[in-house]
Amino acid sequence: AQKVTQAQTEISVVEKEDVTLDCVYETRDTTYYLFWYKQPPSGELVFLIRRNSFDEQNEISGRYSWNFQKSTSSFNFTITASQVVDSAVYFCALSEALIRSGNTGKLIFGQGTTLQVKP
Amino acid sequence: DAGITQSPRYKITETGRQVTLMCHQTWSHSYMFWYRQDLGHGLRLIYYSAAADITDKGEVPDGYVVSRSKTENFPLTLESATRSQTSVYFCASTTKLGNWKQYFGPGTRLTVT
């Protein structure tokens, strides 16, 4: 069965600190996709990144970076020099690949990590 | 406007009533999904649809019914609402072509009293 675990329920940091959000996943598939979504206080789900299982290169986008390690089944998310606007709930999610008949691309979400960045 | 919309955005209903949440997307995505969000559980899949007239259960389908007569619409019906169905409901869509990214609607906050 597929599963995503975000062990950190809440994290509180002071502005400009770096913070890492952990994500560990379980799947039997050899091809799959991993996602991070942000949910700010307004409630909408904002797509941050998608990574497929055969691309282990780390990704950096401005202050955001992602570390994908298949050996440890982890897809961690780091915010460098955090800002108050980063305060949100962050979700990691796993999706089966839409390459086999019967696969649907449905997302399995972790429980979410609430990040509070204090000024 | 193009995108994925949900209506109503907020709904209060009484136990035992039937309520339908609407979802509409303008991209002609073949796959559509309904998730519910509850504290401590993240988002959980209720139902999904691979195409018009093709639907299947997700992780938490009990008490819900879906239909998909048109590709762009995917309504979710609570046949007899219960307090445990108080939640925020998100509709999403994706396509087999492209980057598998799921596009989410703005959510419907449902309260069952």
XYZ file of N, CA and C in Angstrom:
696
model
N 0.837 -1.188 0.000
C 0.000 0.000 0.000
C 0.881 1.250 0.000
N 0.337 2.296 -0.566
C 1.079 3.543 -0.591
C 0.798 4.355 0.661
N 1.829 5.046 1.130
C 1.681 5.836 2.349
C 2.675 6.988 2.329
N 2.252 8.108 2.886
C 3.128 9.271 3.028
C 3.098 9.706 4.487
N 4.266 9.904 5.056
C 4.355 10.301 6.461
C 5.094 11.628 6.591
N 4.437 12.579 7.202
C 5.068 13.839 7.573
C 5.058 13.872 9.095
N 6.175 13.505 9.672
C 6.231 13.301 11.115
C 6.128 14.611 11.902
N 6.493 15.700 11.292
C 6.456 17.000 11.975
C 5.053 17.588 11.839
N 4.336 17.668 12.935
C 2.989 18.216 12.888
C 3.037 19.745 12.796
N 3.873 20.338 13.651
C 3.995 21.797 13.656
C 5.451 22.185 13.831
N 5.843 23.227 13.125
C 7.184 23.779 13.264
C 7.051 25.287 13.410
N 7.801 25.826 14.349
C 7.803 27.277 14.539
C 9.231 27.780 14.438
N 9.463 28.772 13.607
C 10.791 29.349 13.437
C 10.662 30.864 13.458
N 11.803 31.492 13.608
C 11.865 32.940 13.537
C 12.304 33.320 12.128
N 11.745 34.395 11.644
C 12.064 34.855 10.299
C 13.576 34.827 10.042
N 13.929 34.425 8.846
C 15.296 34.327 8.325
C 15.979 33.012 8.704
N 15.352 32.231 9.541
C 15.902 30.901 9.825
C 15.629 29.984 8.642
N 16.482 28.988 8.457
C 16.230 27.926 7.484
C 15.393 26.841 8.167
N 14.529 26.214 7.400
C 13.680 25.168 7.977
C 13.510 24.050 6.957
N 13.543 22.811 7.442
C 13.353 21.645 6.577
C 12.120 20.877 7.003
N 11.269 20.597 6.037
C 10.069 19.802 6.266
C 10.318 18.398 5.726
N 10.094 17.416 6.571
C 10.409 16.043 6.212
C 9.212 15.338 5.578
N 9.525 14.449 4.638
C 8.496 13.630 3.998
C 9.091 12.266 3.700
N 8.454 11.228 4.193
C 8.868 9.855 3.928
C 7.698 9.138 3.278
N 7.964 8.347 2.269
C 6.873 7.700 1.539
C 7.125 6.195 1.415
N 6.047 5.486 1.153
C 6.111 4.046 0.906
C 5.321 3.745 -0.355
N 5.910 2.966 -1.236
C 5.210 2.524 -2.434
C 5.913 1.304 -2.996
N 5.152 0.449 -3.667
C 5.735 -0.712 -4.344
C 6.009 -0.397 -5.812
N 5.478 0.696 -6.279
C 5.676 1.069 -7.676
C 7.123 1.473 -7.916
N 7.599 1.210 -9.108
C 8.936 1.663 -9.474
C 8.882 3.024 -10.159
N 7.719 3.353 -10.681
C 7.522 4.665 -11.292
C 6.401 5.379 -10.558
N 6.688 6.552 -10.051
C 5.700 7.290 -9.282
C 6.103 8.766 -9.287
N 5.220 9.577 -8.724
C 5.471 11.011 -8.664
C 5.299 11.500 -7.238
N 6.100 12.472 -6.884
C 6.019 13.096 -5.570
C 5.741 14.576 -5.745
N 4.930 15.101 -4.848
C 4.510 16.496 -4.928
C 4.646 17.169 -3.566
N 4.787 18.477 -3.624
C 4.586 19.317 -2.456
C 3.548 20.372 -2.810
N 2.601 20.540 -1.870
C 1.593 21.592 -1.989
C 1.654 22.472 -0.747
N 1.347 23.734 -0.950
C 1.273 24.697 0.149
C -0.181 25.116 0.337
N -0.622 25.183 1.587
C -1.973 25.664 1.875
C -1.871 26.852 2.817
N -1.907 28.057 2.283
C -1.840 29.249 3.139
C -3.135 29.405 3.940
N -3.162 30.350 4.862
C -4.358 30.542 5.698
C -5.636 30.768 4.888
N -5.528 31.234 3.666
C -6.712 31.457 2.830
C -7.361 30.155 2.388
N -6.639 29.036 2.491
C -7.251 27.727 2.288
C -7.020 27.046 0.963
N -6.591 27.753 -0.055
C -6.409 27.073 -1.338
C -5.141 26.228 -1.330
N -5.070 25.291 -2.223
C -3.901 24.422 -2.345
C -3.044 24.929 -3.498
N -1.798 25.249 -3.185
C -0.890 25.815 -4.158
C 0.181 24.785 -4.507
N 0.278 24.448 -5.769
C 1.278 23.488 -6.230
C 2.667 24.102 -6.118
N 3.615 23.329 -5.561
C 4.991 23.808 -5.441
C 5.929 23.067 -6.381
N 5.859 21.729 -6.365
C 6.803 20.970 -7.159
C 6.267 19.573 -7.431
N 6.673 19.018 -8.552
C 6.431 17.626 -8.882
C 7.771 16.995 -9.233
N 8.003 15.788 -8.743
C 9.241 15.079 -9.036
C 8.890 13.655 -9.425
N 9.448 13.148 -10.520
C 9.197 11.746 -10.849
C 10.285 10.861 -10.251
N 9.993 9.601 -10.163
C 10.819 8.681 -9.389
C 12.173 8.393 -10.017
N 12.335 8.651 -11.301
C 13.624 8.355 -11.917
C 14.483 9.601 -12.098
N 14.119 10.663 -11.422
C 14.900 11.885 -11.482
C 15.281 12.287 -10.063
N 16.477 11.918 -9.644
C 16.878 12.176 -8.262
C 17.666 13.468 -8.104
N 17.697 14.272 -9.124
C 18.394 15.538 -8.981
C 17.671 16.433 -7.995
N 18.430 17.084 -7.149
C 17.830 18.059 -6.245
C 17.380 19.271 -7.047
N 16.378 19.935 -6.539
C 15.817 21.083 -7.242
C 15.837 22.301 -6.344
N 16.177 23.428 -6.930
C 16.187 24.692 -6.198
C 15.353 25.689 -6.982
N 14.474 26.367 -6.254
C 13.666 27.418 -6.863
C 13.627 28.583 -5.901
N 14.475 29.542 -6.116
C 14.548 30.696 -5.216
C 14.973 30.257 -3.824
N 14.135 30.506 -2.838
C 14.463 30.126 -1.456
C 14.058 28.682 -1.139
N 13.403 28.031 -2.093
C 12.931 26.674 -1.884
C 13.901 25.666 -2.513
N 14.095 24.557 -1.825
C 14.874 23.464 -2.395
C 14.303 22.141 -1.933
N 14.494 21.129 -2.765
C 13.953 19.819 -2.481
C 15.040 18.773 -2.624
N 15.089 17.853 -1.676
C 16.076 16.793 -1.656
C 15.353 15.447 -1.762
N 15.482 14.811 -2.919
C 14.810 13.532 -3.175
C 15.846 12.427 -3.053
N 15.611 11.465 -2.168
C 16.525 10.340 -1.997
C 15.722 9.043 -2.020
N 15.843 8.304 -3.110
C 15.127 7.036 -3.233
C 15.627 6.026 -2.222
N 16.914 6.081 -1.871
C 17.491 5.091 -0.956
C 16.828 5.137 0.418
N 16.370 6.311 0.797
C 15.702 6.461 2.103
C 14.214 6.772 1.948
N 13.711 6.733 0.707
C 12.300 7.041 0.420
C 11.889 8.363 1.055
N 12.692 9.365 0.807
C 12.401 10.672 1.389
C 12.407 11.770 0.328
N 11.599 12.770 0.572
C 11.494 13.905 -0.345
C 11.315 15.152 0.510
N 12.424 15.640 1.050
C 12.385 16.725 2.017
C 12.423 18.095 1.347
N 11.833 19.046 2.019
C 11.633 20.393 1.476
C 12.276 21.398 2.429
N 13.173 22.218 1.900
C 13.860 23.211 2.722
C 13.523 24.614 2.251
N 13.189 25.452 3.218
C 13.000 26.880 2.938
C 14.174 27.619 3.558
N 14.881 28.340 2.738
C 16.037 29.105 3.205
C 15.603 30.531 3.519
N 16.115 31.054 4.609
C 15.781 32.428 5.006
C 14.273 32.636 5.015
N 13.610 31.903 5.882
C 12.146 31.897 5.904
C 11.574 33.299 6.113
N 10.358 33.464 5.608
C 9.659 34.732 5.737
C 8.277 34.473 6.318
N 7.686 35.510 6.862
C 6.358 35.379 7.470
C 5.350 34.832 6.461
N 5.503 35.206 5.203
C 4.576 34.750 4.164
C 4.685 33.250 3.890
N 5.725 32.623 4.411
C 5.862 31.174 4.255
C 4.979 30.415 5.244
N 4.402 31.119 6.190
C 3.527 30.469 7.170
C 2.351 29.821 6.453
N 2.216 28.517 6.630
C 1.188 27.768 5.906
C 1.238 26.319 6.374
N 0.308 25.526 5.855
C 0.389 24.082 6.004
C 0.982 23.533 4.711
N 1.950 22.659 4.848
C 2.612 22.091 3.683
C 2.314 20.591 3.624
N 1.900 20.165 2.438
C 1.566 18.764 2.234
C 2.516 18.130 1.231
N 2.971 16.948 1.587
C 3.699 16.093 0.669
C 2.713 15.054 0.147
N 2.820 14.680 -1.116
C 1.870 13.728 -1.688
C 2.565 12.809 -2.674
N 2.010 11.618 -2.824
C 2.548 10.581 -3.701
C 1.473 10.208 -4.713
N 1.877 10.018 -5.958
C 0.928 9.634 -7.001
C 1.479 8.477 -7.809
N 0.625 7.519 -8.091
C 1.029 6.457 -8.992
C 1.112 7.026 -10.398
N 1.973 6.449 -11.189
C 2.173 6.970 -12.541
C 1.057 6.506 -13.455
N 0.650 7.359 -14.325
C -0.435 7.055 -15.258
C 0.101 6.352 -16.490
N 0.852 5.260 -16.271
C 1.422 4.577 -17.417
C 0.905 3.165 -17.538
N 0.194 2.711 -16.501
C -0.369 1.359 -16.551
C -1.876 1.457 -16.557
N -2.488 0.553 -17.271
C -3.934 0.517 -17.307
C -4.472 0.326 -15.904
N -5.415 1.152 -15.539
C -6.001 1.051 -14.205
C -5.448 2.072 -13.238
N -4.285 2.603 -13.519
C -3.764 3.663 -12.646
C -4.560 4.934 -12.877
N -4.688 5.725 -11.831
C -5.573 6.894 -11.913
C -4.899 8.215 -11.605
N -3.674 8.180 -11.109
C -3.030 9.424 -10.737
C -3.533 10.009 -9.442
N -4.295 9.245 -8.677
C -4.807 9.784 -7.415
C -3.651 10.065 -6.463
N -3.840 11.072 -5.637
C -2.797 11.498 -4.714
C -3.022 10.901 -3.332
N -1.935 10.435 -2.740
C -1.928 10.024 -1.342
C -1.185 11.117 -0.580
N -1.876 11.766 0.349
C -1.300 12.889 1.063
C -0.743 12.475 2.411
N 0.293 13.177 2.832
C 0.707 13.118 4.215
C -0.244 13.962 5.058
N -0.023 13.922 6.361
C -0.927 14.606 7.278
C -0.738 16.125 7.273
N 0.360 16.578 6.701
C 0.628 18.002 6.631
C 1.502 18.482 7.784
N 2.299 19.484 7.511
C 3.124 20.144 8.519
C 2.747 21.615 8.551
N 2.356 22.086 9.722
C 2.026 23.503 9.867
C 3.291 24.267 10.216
N 3.653 25.187 9.369
C 4.840 26.012 9.573
C 4.415 27.409 9.996
N 4.928 27.845 11.127
C 4.693 29.207 11.579
C 6.017 29.949 11.585
N 6.071 31.023 10.857
C 7.269 31.851 10.815
C 6.953 33.153 11.550
N 7.678 33.373 12.627
C 7.437 34.557 13.455
C 8.364 35.686 13.059
N 7.868 36.903 13.096
C 8.726 38.047 12.719
C 9.808 38.320 13.763
N -14.230 32.116 -16.880
C -12.782 31.995 -16.722
C -12.388 30.525 -16.728
N -11.249 30.228 -17.280
C -10.767 28.862 -17.292
C -10.343 28.458 -15.890
N -10.436 27.162 -15.618
C -9.984 26.688 -14.329
C -10.930 25.661 -13.748
N -10.833 25.489 -12.446
C -11.691 24.533 -11.759
C -12.419 25.272 -10.644
N -13.709 25.163 -10.633
C -14.516 25.895 -9.669
C -15.364 24.944 -8.851
N -15.690 25.374 -7.651
C -16.541 24.602 -6.762
C -17.650 25.500 -6.243
N -18.824 24.899 -6.072
C -19.918 25.640 -5.465
C -20.787 24.688 -4.645
N -21.359 25.179 -3.546
C -21.079 26.481 -2.952
C -19.701 26.495 -2.288
N -19.232 27.638 -1.897
C -17.970 27.711 -1.170
C -18.180 27.409 0.306
N -19.334 27.740 0.822
C -19.685 27.466 2.217
C -21.112 26.933 2.261
N -21.308 25.934 3.144
C -22.636 25.349 3.251
C -22.845 24.858 4.662
N -23.981 25.215 5.225
C -24.397 24.668 6.510
C -25.673 23.892 6.266
N -25.716 22.651 6.731
C -26.887 21.822 6.540
C -27.167 21.041 7.807
N -28.337 20.447 7.868
C -28.720 19.696 9.059
C -28.501 18.201 8.831
N -28.317 17.512 9.913
C -28.181 16.055 9.863
C -29.374 15.443 9.148
N -29.080 14.524 8.239
C -30.139 13.822 7.526
C -30.520 14.422 6.178
N -30.100 15.636 5.926
C -30.443 16.278 4.655
C -29.502 15.822 3.546
N -29.989 15.897 2.337
C -29.153 15.617 1.181
C -28.520 16.930 0.715
N -27.258 16.864 0.389
C -26.581 18.060 -0.110
C -25.648 17.671 -1.247
N -25.576 18.505 -2.260
C -24.715 18.245 -3.406
C -23.693 19.355 -3.554
N -22.452 18.940 -3.667
C -21.357 19.865 -3.914
C -20.976 19.762 -5.388
N -20.832 20.921 -6.017
C -20.586 20.935 -7.449
C -19.115 21.205 -7.751
N -18.645 20.611 -8.825
C -17.282 20.832 -9.297
C -17.314 20.932 -10.814
N -16.670 21.964 -11.336
C -16.666 22.202 -12.781
C -15.267 22.593 -13.225
N -14.773 21.925 -14.292
C -13.459 22.307 -14.825
C -13.576 22.562 -16.329
N -12.735 23.459 -16.787
C -12.839 23.925 -18.171
C -11.714 23.393 -19.055
N -10.883 22.514 -18.524
C -9.741 22.041 -19.307
C -10.023 20.755 -20.074
N -11.180 20.147 -19.868
C -11.490 18.837 -20.441
C -10.548 17.750 -19.930
N -10.069 17.909 -18.696
C -9.261 16.866 -18.078
C -10.101 15.606 -17.921
N -9.508 14.460 -18.211
C -10.282 13.226 -18.101
C -10.425 12.768 -16.657
N -9.441 13.020 -15.817
C -9.468 12.528 -14.444
C -9.937 13.621 -13.487
N -10.859 13.244 -12.627
C -11.328 14.162 -11.586
C -11.418 13.433 -10.257
N -11.289 14.212 -9.181
C -11.166 13.628 -7.846
C -11.933 14.481 -6.833
N -12.406 13.814 -5.796
C -12.933 14.500 -4.628
C -12.140 14.063 -3.400
N -11.628 15.053 -2.659
C -10.916 14.805 -1.413
C -11.645 15.534 -0.288
N -11.485 15.016 0.933
C -11.917 15.756 2.098
C -10.702 16.010 2.987
N -10.710 17.188 3.604
C -9.604 17.562 4.471
C -10.084 17.688 5.906
N -9.470 16.928 6.770
C -9.786 16.954 8.194
C -8.488 17.086 8.976
N -8.576 17.784 10.087
C -7.388 18.006 10.922
C -6.782 16.673 11.315
N -5.476 16.560 11.129
C -4.779 15.338 11.525
C -4.779 14.247 10.481
N -5.553 14.449 9.403
C -5.636 13.416 8.364
C -5.133 13.891 7.011
N -4.801 15.133 6.884
C -4.441 15.620 5.563
C -5.651 15.571 4.656
N -5.429 15.261 3.398
C -6.524 15.106 2.445
C -6.687 13.628 2.133
N -7.925 13.194 2.114
C -8.216 11.798 1.812
C -9.174 11.707 0.630
N -8.911 10.743 -0.223
C -9.687 10.593 -1.451
C -11.039 9.961 -1.164
N -12.085 10.578 -1.675
C -13.437 10.057 -1.496
C -13.844 9.220 -2.706
N -13.827 9.850 -3.871
C -14.151 9.205 -5.134
C -13.282 9.806 -6.230
N -13.136 9.059 -7.302
C -12.465 9.599 -8.455
C -13.139 9.104 -9.726
N -12.791 9.740 -10.816
C -13.386 9.418 -12.102
C -12.306 9.515 -13.181
N -12.236 8.487 -14.002
C -11.237 8.467 -15.081
C -11.778 9.073 -16.372
N -13.096 9.176 -16.477
C -13.723 9.717 -17.693
C -15.211 9.824 -17.414
N -15.933 10.410 -18.339
C -17.382 10.479 -18.185
C -17.939 9.070 -18.030
N -18.839 8.918 -17.068
C -19.515 7.652 -16.776
C -18.614 6.583 -16.178
N -17.394 6.945 -15.775
C -16.491 6.004 -15.107
C -16.080 6.600 -13.775
N -16.554 5.977 -12.693
C -16.215 6.448 -11.354
C -15.815 5.273 -10.480
N -15.082 5.572 -9.418
C -14.677 4.497 -8.516
C -14.404 5.071 -7.134
N -14.466 4.188 -6.150
C -14.305 4.597 -4.761
C -12.854 4.882 -4.427
N -12.684 5.815 -3.508
C -11.379 6.093 -2.944
C -11.266 5.508 -1.552
N -10.573 6.203 -0.700
C -10.286 5.705 0.651
C -11.479 5.806 1.594
N -12.303 6.867 1.444
C -13.395 7.119 2.399
C -14.713 7.390 1.664
N -15.283 6.426 0.956
C -16.455 6.675 0.111
C -17.812 6.586 0.813
N -17.853 6.021 2.022
C -19.140 5.739 2.656
C -19.931 7.017 2.903
N -21.197 7.001 2.480
C -22.080 8.140 2.683
C -22.069 9.135 1.542
N -21.286 8.850 0.523
C -21.166 9.762 -0.618
C -21.560 9.052 -1.919
N -22.047 9.858 -2.841
C -22.375 9.365 -4.172
C -21.849 10.368 -5.186
N -21.325 9.875 -6.296
C -20.851 10.773 -7.360
C -21.470 10.350 -8.681
N -21.390 11.267 -9.625
C -21.801 10.981 -10.990
C -20.917 11.789 -11.913
N -20.852 11.359 -13.169
C -20.069 12.121 -14.142
C -20.672 11.908 -15.525
N -21.736 12.626 -15.771
C -22.410 12.514 -17.055
C -21.698 13.347 -18.132
N -21.001 14.388 -17.704
C -20.220 15.215 -18.623
C -18.795 15.322 -18.127
N -17.860 15.396 -19.035
C -16.450 15.432 -18.663
C -16.131 16.568 -17.708
N -16.790 17.709 -17.889
C -16.401 18.887 -17.127
C -17.005 18.974 -15.733
N -17.986 18.136 -15.433
C -18.674 18.225 -14.135
C -18.527 16.943 -13.326
N -18.355 17.126 -12.030
C -18.186 15.955 -11.152
C -18.829 16.279 -9.803
N -20.158 16.202 -9.704
C -20.826 16.524 -8.449
C -20.678 15.429 -7.399
N -20.618 15.855 -6.153
C -20.525 14.952 -5.002
C -21.773 15.150 -4.160
N -22.483 14.071 -3.888
C -23.721 14.147 -3.112
C -23.585 13.397 -1.808
N -23.983 14.068 -0.728
C -24.115 13.425 0.564
C -25.588 13.083 0.689
N -25.894 11.807 0.666
C -27.292 11.400 0.571
C -28.071 11.717 1.855
N -27.440 11.541 2.997
C -28.054 11.836 4.293
C -26.928 12.312 5.199
N -26.726 13.606 5.236
C -25.548 14.171 5.875
C -25.458 13.810 7.360
N -24.248 13.547 7.802
C -23.974 13.274 9.218
C -22.926 14.271 9.710
N -22.862 14.428 11.022
C -21.908 15.399 11.596
C -20.463 15.033 11.238
N -20.197 13.741 11.080
C -18.834 13.310 10.748
C -18.417 13.736 9.333
N -19.384 14.204 8.555
C -19.069 14.675 7.219
C -18.784 16.186 7.182
N -18.789 16.805 8.346
C -18.325 18.190 8.437
C -16.852 18.211 8.065
N -16.509 18.985 7.056
C -15.154 18.932 6.521
C -14.988 20.012 5.462
N -13.776 20.109 4.950
C -13.528 20.922 3.766
C -13.327 19.958 2.601
N -14.053 20.198 1.533
C -14.031 19.300 0.381
C -13.330 19.977 -0.789
N -12.384 19.249 -1.364
C -11.649 19.757 -2.516
C -11.892 18.859 -3.720
N -12.153 19.505 -4.825
C -12.233 18.832 -6.104
C -10.923 19.075 -6.839
N -10.498 18.113 -7.646
C -9.257 18.268 -8.405
C -9.397 17.578 -9.752
N -8.557 17.975 -10.671
C -8.537 17.326 -11.984
C -7.105 17.207 -12.464
N -6.906 16.241 -13.350
C -5.598 16.077 -13.970
C -5.783 15.405 -15.314
N -4.728 15.370 -16.090
C -4.806 14.802 -17.416
C -3.713 13.763 -17.605
N -4.002 12.779 -18.421
C -3.036 11.724 -18.696
C -1.868 12.275 -19.507
N -2.099 13.347 -20.208
C -1.029 13.993 -20.949
C -0.513 15.161 -20.136
N 0.763 15.456 -20.259
C 1.282 16.592 -19.507
C 2.072 16.150 -18.297
N 1.987 16.879 -17.236
C 2.895 16.664 -16.120
C 2.254 16.032 -14.900
N 1.057 15.454 -15.032
C 0.377 14.749 -13.937
C 0.040 15.653 -12.759
N 0.235 16.912 -12.906
C -0.076 17.823 -11.809
C -1.582 17.871 -11.597
N -1.999 17.804 -10.337
C -3.427 17.923 -10.041
C -3.748 19.380 -9.750
N -4.791 19.836 -10.396
C -5.267 21.198 -10.199
C -6.451 21.144 -9.242
N -6.386 21.938 -8.197
C -7.409 21.894 -7.166
C -8.356 23.081 -7.260
N -9.611 22.815 -6.936
C -10.566 23.885 -6.769
C -10.329 24.595 -5.452
N -11.089 25.658 -5.195
C -10.869 26.470 -3.988
C -11.392 25.829 -2.713
N -12.148 24.763 -2.830
C -12.673 24.073 -1.648
C -14.075 24.517 -1.272
N -14.807 23.599 -0.644
C -16.127 23.893 -0.069
C -16.088 23.518 1.401
N -16.400 24.481 2.247
C -16.444 24.207 3.690
C -17.869 23.831 4.043
N -18.053 22.580 4.456
C -19.383 22.063 4.788
C -19.487 21.815 6.276
N -20.529 22.342 6.868
C -20.814 22.112 8.278
C -22.157 21.420 8.387
N -22.171 20.290 9.082
C -23.413 19.547 9.304
C -23.775 19.685 10.777
N -24.943 20.266 11.042
C -25.345 20.525 12.434
C -26.305 19.464 12.955
